[in-house]
PDB file of C-alpha atoms in Angstrom:
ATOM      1  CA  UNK A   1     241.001  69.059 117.375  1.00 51.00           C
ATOM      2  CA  UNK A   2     241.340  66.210 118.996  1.00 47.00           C
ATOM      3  CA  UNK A   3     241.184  67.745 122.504  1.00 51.00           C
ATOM      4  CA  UNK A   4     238.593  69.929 121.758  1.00 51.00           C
ATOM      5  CA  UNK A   5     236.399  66.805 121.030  1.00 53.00           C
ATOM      6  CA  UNK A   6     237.352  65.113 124.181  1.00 50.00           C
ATOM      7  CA  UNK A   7     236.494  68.410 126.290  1.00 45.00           C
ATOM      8  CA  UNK A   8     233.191  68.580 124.416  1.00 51.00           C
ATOM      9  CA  UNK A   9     232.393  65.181 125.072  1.00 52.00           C
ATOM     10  CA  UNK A  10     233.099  65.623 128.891  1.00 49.00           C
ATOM     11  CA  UNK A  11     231.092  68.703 128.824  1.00 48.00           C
ATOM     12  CA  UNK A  12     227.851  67.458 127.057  1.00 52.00           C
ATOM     13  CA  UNK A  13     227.622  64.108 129.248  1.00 48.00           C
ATOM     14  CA  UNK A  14     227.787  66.785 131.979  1.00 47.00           C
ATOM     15  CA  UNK A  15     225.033  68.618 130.961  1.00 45.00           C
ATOM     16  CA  UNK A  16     223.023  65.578 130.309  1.00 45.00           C
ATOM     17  CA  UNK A  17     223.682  64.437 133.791  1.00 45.00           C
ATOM     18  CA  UNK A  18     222.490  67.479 135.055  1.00 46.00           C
ATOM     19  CA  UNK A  19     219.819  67.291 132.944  1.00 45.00           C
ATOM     20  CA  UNK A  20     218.573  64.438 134.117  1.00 47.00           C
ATOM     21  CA  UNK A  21     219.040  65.214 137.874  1.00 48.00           C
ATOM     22  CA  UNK A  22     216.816  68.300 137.646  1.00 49.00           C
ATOM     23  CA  UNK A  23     214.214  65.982 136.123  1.00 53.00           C
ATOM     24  CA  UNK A  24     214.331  63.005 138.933  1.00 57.00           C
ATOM     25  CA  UNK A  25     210.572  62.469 139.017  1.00 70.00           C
ATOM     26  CA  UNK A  26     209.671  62.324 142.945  1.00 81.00           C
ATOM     27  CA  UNK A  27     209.101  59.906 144.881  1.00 81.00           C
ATOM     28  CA  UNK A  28     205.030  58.482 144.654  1.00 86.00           C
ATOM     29  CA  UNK A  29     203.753  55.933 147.161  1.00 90.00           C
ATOM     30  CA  UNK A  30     201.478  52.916 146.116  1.00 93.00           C
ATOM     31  CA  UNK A  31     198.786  52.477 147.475  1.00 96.00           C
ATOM     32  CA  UNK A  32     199.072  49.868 150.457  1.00 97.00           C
ATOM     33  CA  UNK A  33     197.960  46.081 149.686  1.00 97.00           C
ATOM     34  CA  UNK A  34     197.576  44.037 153.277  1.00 97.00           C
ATOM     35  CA  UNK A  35     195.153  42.393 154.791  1.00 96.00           C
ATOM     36  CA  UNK A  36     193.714  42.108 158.376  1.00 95.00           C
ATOM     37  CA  UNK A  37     196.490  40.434 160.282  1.00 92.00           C
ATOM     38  CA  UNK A  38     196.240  38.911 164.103  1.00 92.00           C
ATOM     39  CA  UNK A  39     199.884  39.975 165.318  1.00 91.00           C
ATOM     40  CA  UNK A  40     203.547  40.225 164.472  1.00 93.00           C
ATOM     41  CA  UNK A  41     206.375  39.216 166.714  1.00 91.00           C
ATOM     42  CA  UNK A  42     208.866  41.273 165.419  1.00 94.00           C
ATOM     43  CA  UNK A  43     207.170  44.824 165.204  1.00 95.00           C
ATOM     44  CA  UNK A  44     203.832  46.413 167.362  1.00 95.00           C
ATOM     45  CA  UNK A  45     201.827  49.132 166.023  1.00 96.00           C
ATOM     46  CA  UNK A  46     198.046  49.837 166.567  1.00 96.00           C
ATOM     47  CA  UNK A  47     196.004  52.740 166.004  1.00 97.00           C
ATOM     48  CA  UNK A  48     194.058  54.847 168.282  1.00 96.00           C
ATOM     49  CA  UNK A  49     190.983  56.965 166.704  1.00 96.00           C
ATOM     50  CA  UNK A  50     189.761  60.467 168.319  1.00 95.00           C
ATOM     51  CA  UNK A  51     186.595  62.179 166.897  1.00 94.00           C
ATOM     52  CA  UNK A  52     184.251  64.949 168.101  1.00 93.00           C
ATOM     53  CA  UNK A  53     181.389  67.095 166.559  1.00 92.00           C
ATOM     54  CA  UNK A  54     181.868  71.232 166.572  1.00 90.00           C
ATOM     55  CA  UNK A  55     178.932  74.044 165.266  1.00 87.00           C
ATOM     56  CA  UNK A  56     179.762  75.675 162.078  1.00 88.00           C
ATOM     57  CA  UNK A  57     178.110  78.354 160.392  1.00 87.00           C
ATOM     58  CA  UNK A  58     176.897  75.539 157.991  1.00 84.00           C
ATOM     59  CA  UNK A  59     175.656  73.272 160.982  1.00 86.00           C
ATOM     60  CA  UNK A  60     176.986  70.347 163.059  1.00 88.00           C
ATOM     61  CA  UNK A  61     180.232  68.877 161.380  1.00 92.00           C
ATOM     62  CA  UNK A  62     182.181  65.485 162.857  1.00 94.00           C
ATOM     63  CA  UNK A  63     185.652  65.622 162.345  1.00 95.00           C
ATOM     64  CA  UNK A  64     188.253  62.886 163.043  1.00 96.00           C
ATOM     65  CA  UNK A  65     192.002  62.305 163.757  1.00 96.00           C
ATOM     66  CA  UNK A  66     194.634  59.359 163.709  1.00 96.00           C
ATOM     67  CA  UNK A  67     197.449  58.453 165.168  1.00 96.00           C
ATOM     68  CA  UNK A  68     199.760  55.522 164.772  1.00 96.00           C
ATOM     69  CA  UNK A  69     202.013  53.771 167.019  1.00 95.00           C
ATOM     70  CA  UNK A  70     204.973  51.788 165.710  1.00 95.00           C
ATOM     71  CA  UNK A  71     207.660  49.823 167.345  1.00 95.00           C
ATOM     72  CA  UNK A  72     210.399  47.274 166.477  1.00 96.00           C
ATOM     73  CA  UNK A  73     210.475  44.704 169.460  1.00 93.00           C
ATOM     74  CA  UNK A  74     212.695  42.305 169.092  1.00 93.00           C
ATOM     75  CA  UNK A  75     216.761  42.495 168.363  1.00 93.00           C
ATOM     76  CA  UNK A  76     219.536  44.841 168.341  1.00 93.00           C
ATOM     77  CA  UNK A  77     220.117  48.118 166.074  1.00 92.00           C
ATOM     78  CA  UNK A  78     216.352  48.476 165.906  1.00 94.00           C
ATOM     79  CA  UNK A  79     214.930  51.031 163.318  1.00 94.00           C
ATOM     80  CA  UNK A  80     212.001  52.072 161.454  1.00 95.00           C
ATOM     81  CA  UNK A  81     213.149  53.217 158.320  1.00 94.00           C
ATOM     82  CA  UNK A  82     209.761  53.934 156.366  1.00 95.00           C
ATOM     83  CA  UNK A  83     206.572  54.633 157.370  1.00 95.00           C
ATOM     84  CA  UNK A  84     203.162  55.206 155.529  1.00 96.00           C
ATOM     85  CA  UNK A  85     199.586  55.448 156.007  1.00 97.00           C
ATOM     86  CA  UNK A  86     196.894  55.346 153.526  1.00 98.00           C
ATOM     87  CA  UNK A  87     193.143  56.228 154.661  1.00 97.00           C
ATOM     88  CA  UNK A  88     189.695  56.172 152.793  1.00 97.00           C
ATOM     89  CA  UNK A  89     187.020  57.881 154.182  1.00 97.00           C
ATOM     90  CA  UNK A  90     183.018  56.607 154.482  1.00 96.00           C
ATOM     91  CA  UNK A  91     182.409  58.857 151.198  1.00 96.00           C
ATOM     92  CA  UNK A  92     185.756  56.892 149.500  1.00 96.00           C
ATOM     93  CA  UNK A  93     187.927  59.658 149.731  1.00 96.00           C
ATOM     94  CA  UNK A  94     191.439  58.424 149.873  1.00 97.00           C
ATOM     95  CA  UNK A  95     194.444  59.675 151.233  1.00 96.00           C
ATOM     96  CA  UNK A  96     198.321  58.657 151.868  1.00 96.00           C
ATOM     97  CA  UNK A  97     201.028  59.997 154.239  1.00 95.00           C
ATOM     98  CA  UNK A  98     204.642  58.828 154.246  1.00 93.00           C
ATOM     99  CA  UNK A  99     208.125  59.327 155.637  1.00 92.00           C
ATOM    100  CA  UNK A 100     211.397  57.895 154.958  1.00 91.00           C
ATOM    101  CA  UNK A 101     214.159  57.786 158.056  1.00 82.00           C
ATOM    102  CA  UNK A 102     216.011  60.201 159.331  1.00 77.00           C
ATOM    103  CA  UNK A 103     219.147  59.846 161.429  1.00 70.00           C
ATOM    104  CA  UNK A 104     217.535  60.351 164.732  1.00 67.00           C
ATOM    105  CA  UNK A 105     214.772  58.334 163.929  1.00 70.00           C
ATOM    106  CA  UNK A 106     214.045  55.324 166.297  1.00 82.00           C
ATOM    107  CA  UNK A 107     212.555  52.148 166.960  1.00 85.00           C
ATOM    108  CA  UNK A 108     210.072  53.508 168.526  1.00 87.00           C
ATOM    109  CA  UNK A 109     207.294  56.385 167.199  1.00 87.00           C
ATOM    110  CA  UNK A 110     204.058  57.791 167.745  1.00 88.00           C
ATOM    111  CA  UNK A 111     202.925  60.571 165.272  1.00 89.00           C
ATOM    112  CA  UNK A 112     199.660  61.911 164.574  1.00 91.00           C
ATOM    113  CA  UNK A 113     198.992  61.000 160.834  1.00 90.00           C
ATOM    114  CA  UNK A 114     195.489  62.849 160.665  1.00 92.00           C
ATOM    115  CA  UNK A 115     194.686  66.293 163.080  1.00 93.00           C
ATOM    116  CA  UNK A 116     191.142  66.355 164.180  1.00 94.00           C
ATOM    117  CA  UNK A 117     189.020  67.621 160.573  1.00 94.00           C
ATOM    118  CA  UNK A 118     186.504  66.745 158.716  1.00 95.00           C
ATOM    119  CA  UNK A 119     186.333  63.933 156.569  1.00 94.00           C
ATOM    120  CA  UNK A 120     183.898  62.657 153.840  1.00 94.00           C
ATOM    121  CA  UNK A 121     180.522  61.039 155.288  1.00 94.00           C
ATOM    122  CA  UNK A 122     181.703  61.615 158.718  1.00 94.00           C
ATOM    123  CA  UNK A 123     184.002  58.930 159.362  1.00 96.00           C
ATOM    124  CA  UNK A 124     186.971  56.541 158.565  1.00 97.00           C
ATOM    125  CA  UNK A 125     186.235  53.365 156.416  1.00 97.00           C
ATOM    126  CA  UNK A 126     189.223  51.793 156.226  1.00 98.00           C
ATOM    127  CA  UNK A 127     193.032  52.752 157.245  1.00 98.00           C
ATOM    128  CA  UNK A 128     196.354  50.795 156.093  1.00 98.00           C
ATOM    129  CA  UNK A 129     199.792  50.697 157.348  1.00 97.00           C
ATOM    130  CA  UNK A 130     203.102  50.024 155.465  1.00 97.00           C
ATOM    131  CA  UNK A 131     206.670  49.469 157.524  1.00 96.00           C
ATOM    132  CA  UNK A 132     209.851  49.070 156.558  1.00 96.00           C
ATOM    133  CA  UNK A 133     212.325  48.004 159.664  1.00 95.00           C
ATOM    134  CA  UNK A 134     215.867  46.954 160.703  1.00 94.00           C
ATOM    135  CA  UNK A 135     216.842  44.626 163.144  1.00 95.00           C
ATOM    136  CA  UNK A 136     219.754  42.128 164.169  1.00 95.00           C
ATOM    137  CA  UNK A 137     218.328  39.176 165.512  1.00 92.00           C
ATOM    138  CA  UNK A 138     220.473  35.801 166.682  1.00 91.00           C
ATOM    139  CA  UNK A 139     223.405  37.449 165.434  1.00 93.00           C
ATOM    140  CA  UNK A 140     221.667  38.263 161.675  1.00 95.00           C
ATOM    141  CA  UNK A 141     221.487  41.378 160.609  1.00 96.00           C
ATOM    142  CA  UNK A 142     217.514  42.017 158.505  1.00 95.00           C
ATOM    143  CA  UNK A 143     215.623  44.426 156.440  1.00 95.00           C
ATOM    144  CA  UNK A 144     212.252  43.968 157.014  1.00 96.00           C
ATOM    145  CA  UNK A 145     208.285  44.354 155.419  1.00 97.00           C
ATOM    146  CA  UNK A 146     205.075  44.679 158.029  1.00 97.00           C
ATOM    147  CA  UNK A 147     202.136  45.766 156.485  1.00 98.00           C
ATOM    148  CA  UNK A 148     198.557  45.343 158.040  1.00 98.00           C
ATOM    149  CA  UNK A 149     194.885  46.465 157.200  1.00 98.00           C
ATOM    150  CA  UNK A 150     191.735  47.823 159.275  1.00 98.00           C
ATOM    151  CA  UNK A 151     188.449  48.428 158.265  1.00 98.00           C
ATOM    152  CA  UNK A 152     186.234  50.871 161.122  1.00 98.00           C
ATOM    153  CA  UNK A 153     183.581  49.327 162.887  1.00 97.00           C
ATOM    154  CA  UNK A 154     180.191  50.711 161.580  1.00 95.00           C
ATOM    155  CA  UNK A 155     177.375  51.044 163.730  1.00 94.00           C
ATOM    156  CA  UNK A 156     174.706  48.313 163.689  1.00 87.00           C
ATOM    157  CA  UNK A 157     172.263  49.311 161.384  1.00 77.00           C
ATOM    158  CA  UNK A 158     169.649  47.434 163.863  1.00 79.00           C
ATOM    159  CA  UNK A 159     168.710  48.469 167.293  1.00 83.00           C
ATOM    160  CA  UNK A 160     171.724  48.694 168.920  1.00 91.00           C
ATOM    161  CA  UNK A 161     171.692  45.849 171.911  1.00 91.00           C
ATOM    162  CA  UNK A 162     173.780  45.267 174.919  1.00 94.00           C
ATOM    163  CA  UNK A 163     175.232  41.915 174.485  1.00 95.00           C
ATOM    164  CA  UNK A 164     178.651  40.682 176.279  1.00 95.00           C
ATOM    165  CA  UNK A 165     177.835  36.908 176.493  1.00 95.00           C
ATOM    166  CA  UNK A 166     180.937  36.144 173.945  1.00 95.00           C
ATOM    167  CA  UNK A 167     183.370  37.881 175.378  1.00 92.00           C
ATOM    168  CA  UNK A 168     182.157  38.547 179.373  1.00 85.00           C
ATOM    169  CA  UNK A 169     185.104  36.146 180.888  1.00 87.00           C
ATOM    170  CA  UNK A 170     187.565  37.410 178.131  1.00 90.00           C
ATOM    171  CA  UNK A 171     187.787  41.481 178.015  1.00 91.00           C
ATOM    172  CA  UNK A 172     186.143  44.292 180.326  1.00 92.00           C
ATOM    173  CA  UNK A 173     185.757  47.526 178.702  1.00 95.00           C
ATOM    174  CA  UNK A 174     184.004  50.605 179.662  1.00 94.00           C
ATOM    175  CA  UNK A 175     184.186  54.401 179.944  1.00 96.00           C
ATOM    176  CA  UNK A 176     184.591  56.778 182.354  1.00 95.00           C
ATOM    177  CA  UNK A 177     183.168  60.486 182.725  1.00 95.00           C
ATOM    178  CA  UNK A 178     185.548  63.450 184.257  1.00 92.00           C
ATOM    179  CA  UNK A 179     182.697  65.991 184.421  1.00 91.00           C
ATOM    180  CA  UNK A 180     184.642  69.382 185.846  1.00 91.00           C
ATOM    181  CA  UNK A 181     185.569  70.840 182.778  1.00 92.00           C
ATOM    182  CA  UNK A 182     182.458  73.189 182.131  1.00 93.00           C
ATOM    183  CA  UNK A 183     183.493  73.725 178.511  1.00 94.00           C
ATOM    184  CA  UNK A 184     184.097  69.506 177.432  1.00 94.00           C
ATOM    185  CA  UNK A 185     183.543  66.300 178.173  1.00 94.00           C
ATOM    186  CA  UNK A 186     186.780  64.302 179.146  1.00 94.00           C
ATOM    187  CA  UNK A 187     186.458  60.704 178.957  1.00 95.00           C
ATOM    188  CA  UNK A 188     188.642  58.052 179.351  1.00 94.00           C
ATOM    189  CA  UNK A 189     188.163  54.480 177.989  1.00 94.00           C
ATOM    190  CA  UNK A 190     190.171  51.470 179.165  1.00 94.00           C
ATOM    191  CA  UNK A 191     190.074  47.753 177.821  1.00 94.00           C
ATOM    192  CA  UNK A 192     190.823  45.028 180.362  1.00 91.00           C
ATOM    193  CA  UNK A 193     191.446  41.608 179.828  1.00 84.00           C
ATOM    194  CA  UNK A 194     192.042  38.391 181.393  1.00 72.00           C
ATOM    195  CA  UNK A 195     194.633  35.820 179.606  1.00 74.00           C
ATOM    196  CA  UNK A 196     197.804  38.648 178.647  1.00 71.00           C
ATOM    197  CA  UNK A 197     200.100  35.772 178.832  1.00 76.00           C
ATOM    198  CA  UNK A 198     197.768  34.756 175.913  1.00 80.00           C
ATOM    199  CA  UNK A 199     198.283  36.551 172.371  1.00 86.00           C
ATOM    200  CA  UNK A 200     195.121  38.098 170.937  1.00 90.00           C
ATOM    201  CA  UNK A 201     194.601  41.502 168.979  1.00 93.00           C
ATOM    202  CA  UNK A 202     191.295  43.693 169.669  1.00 95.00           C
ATOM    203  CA  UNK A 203     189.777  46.145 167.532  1.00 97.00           C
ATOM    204  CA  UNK A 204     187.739  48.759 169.286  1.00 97.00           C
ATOM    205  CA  UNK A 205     185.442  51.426 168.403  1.00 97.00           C
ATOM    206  CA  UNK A 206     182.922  54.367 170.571  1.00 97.00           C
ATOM    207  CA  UNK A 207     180.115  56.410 169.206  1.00 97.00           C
ATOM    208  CA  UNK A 208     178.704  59.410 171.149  1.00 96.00           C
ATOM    209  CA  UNK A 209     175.088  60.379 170.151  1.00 96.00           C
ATOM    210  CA  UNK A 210     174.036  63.369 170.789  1.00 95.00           C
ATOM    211  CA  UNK A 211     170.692  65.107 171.795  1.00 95.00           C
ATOM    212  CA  UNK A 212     169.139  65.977 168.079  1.00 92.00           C
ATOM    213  CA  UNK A 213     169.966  61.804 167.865  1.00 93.00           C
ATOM    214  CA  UNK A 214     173.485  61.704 165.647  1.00 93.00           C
ATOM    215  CA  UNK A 215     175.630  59.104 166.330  1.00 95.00           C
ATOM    216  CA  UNK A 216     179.156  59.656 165.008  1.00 96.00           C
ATOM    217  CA  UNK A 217     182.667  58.106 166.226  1.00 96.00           C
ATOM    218  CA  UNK A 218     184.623  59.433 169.124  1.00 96.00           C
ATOM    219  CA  UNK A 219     187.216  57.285 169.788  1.00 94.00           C
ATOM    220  CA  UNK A 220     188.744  53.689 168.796  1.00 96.00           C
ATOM    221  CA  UNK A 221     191.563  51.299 168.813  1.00 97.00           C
ATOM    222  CA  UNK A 222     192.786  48.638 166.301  1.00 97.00           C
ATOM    223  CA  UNK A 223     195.100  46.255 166.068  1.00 96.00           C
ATOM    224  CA  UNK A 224     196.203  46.625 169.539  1.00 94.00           C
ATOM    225  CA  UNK A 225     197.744  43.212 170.106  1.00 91.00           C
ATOM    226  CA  UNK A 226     197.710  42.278 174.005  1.00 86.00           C
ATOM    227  CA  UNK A 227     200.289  39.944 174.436  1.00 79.00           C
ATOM    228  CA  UNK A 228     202.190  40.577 177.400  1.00 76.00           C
ATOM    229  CA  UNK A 229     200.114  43.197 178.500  1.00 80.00           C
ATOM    230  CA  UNK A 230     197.221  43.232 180.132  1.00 81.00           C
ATOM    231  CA  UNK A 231     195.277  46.872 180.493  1.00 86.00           C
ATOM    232  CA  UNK A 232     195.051  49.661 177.582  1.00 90.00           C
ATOM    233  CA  UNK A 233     193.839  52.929 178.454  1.00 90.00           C
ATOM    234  CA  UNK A 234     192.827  55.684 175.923  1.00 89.00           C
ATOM    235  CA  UNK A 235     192.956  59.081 178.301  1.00 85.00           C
ATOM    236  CA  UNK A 236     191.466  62.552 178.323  1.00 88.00           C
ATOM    237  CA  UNK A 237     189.611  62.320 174.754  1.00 90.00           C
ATOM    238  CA  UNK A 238     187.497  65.544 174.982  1.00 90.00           C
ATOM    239  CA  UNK A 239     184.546  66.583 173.212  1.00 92.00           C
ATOM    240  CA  UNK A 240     183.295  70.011 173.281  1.00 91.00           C
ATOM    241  CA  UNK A 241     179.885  71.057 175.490  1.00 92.00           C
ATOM    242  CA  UNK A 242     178.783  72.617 172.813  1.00 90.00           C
ATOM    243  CA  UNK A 243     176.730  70.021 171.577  1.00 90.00           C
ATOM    244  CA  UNK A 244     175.011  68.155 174.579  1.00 94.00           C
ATOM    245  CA  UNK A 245     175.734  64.395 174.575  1.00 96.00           C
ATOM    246  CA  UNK A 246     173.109  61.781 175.442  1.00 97.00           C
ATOM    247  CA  UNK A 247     174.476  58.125 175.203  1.00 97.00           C
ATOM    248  CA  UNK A 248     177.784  56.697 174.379  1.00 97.00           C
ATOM    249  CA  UNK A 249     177.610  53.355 172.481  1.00 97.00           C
ATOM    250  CA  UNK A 250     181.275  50.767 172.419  1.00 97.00           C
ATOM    251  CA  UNK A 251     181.748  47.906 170.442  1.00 97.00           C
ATOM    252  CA  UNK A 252     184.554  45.254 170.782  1.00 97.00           C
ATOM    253  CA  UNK A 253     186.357  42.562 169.037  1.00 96.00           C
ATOM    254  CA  UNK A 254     188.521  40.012 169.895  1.00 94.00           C
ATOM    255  CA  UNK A 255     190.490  37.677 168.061  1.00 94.00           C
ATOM    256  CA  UNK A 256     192.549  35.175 169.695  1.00 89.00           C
ATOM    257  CA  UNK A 257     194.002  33.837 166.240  1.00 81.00           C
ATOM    258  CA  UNK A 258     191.677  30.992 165.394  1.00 79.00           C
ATOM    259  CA  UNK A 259     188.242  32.981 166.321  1.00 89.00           C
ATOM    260  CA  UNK A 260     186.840  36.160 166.663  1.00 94.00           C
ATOM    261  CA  UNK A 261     184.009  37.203 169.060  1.00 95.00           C
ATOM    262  CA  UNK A 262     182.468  40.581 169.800  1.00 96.00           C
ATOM    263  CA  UNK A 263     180.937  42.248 172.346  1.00 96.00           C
ATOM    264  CA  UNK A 264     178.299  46.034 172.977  1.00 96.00           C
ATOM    265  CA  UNK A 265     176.748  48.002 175.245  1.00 94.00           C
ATOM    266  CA  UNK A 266     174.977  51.631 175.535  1.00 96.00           C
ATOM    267  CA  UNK A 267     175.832  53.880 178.534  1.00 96.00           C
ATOM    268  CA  UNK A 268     173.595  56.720 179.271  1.00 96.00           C
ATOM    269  CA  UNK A 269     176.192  60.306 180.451  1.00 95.00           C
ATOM    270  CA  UNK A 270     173.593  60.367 183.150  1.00 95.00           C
ATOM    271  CA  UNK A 271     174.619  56.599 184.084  1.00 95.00           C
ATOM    272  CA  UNK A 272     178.404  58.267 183.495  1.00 94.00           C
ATOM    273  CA  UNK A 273     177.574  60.952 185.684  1.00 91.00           C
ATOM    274  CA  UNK A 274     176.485  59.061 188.819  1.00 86.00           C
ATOM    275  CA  UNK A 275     178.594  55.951 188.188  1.00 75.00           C
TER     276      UNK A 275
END
């Protein structure tokens, strides 16, 4: 009797371990709490927007993507072991995407979080990234925590002036027009500036209006920190023909850690085109 208690014993805490397994509740991300940060020593990561505008059945409709780019930059046995992304769109739609490490995963990734779609109110608000890291540094080995928020630059409300006098002898910026393709604009947009042996972080953003007179975003960058480097160039962002584009509007800001300034200016495709 005795034994048959002990086996019954053994088998019931079985069962209940089993139990239990099959009812792991998954895993569910919170949402991301960080604030705008300048730049972090340890690990790089900005974000590069793409948007464009396509005819549906139901009219015009903007769509949008994201990608992030994430590196650890300082150490040995460098590693990204978690990743996630939370979003909110102009109409406060709000979603999250995350991934924990794999065994070939690196210190270094770039992965399109978002594919070009539609997204409430026709643009991003706000986007927030989460990292969790390895490193051995000075002999040390550290788990690490980088989180960091941006909200989109909105288009001015008012008339939309060219103004550079802040940041003229700090960053050039500008776009440039490949024309051939008769089925899409192809434009390129670089970001130039003068002190990279300076640290300073620049947050970016490009509207494309078209003839009927929407404005809606086409491509940006945020917290792309420029220390040590010295020219950033966003390449072949295409739009479709389809809709014929008028004017391109750019927006830029630059913090150097104890300021911000800001710079604009409107660019005709005609100015593109003859440039």
């Amino acid at each position: 009797m005795k034994h048959r208690r002990i086996v019954s014993s053994i088998i019931l805490l079985l069962l209940v371990i089993a139990f239990a397994g099959c009812n792991k509740k998954p895993y569910k991300p919170e949402k991301i709490v960080a604030d705008h940060s300048f730049i972090n020593d340890d690990f790089d990561s900005h974000i590069e927007l793409a948007g464009d505008i396509i005819l549906t059945d139901s009219g015009l409709v903007v769509r949008q993507s994201i990608t992030v780019i994430m590196r650890v930059v300082r150490g040995t046995g460098r590693k990204i072991e978690y990743y996630q992304i939370d979003w909110v769109s102009a109409a406060g739609d709000y979603q999250t995407y995350y991934n924990f490490a794999r065994e070939n995963d690196f210190r270094y990734r770039g992965q399109k979080f978002l594919p070009l779609m539609p997204v409430g109110g026709g643009a991003l608000s706000e986007i927030k990234a989460r990292f969790e890291y390895f490193h051995v540094l000075d002999g040390a080995p550290e788990r690490k925590e980088y989180a960091y928020a941006e909200e989109m630059i909105v288009f001015p409300e008012d008339n939309f002036i060219t103004d550079l006098t802040e940041i003229g002898d700090l960053v050039d910026f500008g776009v440039v027009l490949n024309d051939a393709d008769p089925d899409q604009y192809r434009f390129k947009y670089y970001i130039n500036h003068a002190k990279k042996d300076a640290p300073s972080h620049i947050d970016f953003q490009a509207w494309c209006e078209t003839v009927d007179g929407l404005i809606f975003p086409a491509f940006g960058l945020y917290h792309y920190a420029t220390f040590g480097k010295d020219y950033f160039s966003g390449s072949d962002k295409k739009i479709s023909k389809e809709i014929e584009i008028t004017n391109i509007y750019m927006k830029l800001k630059y913090y150097d850690g104890d300021s911000e300034r800001s710079g604009q200016y409107k660019i005709s495709l005609e100015e593109l085109r003859t440039a």
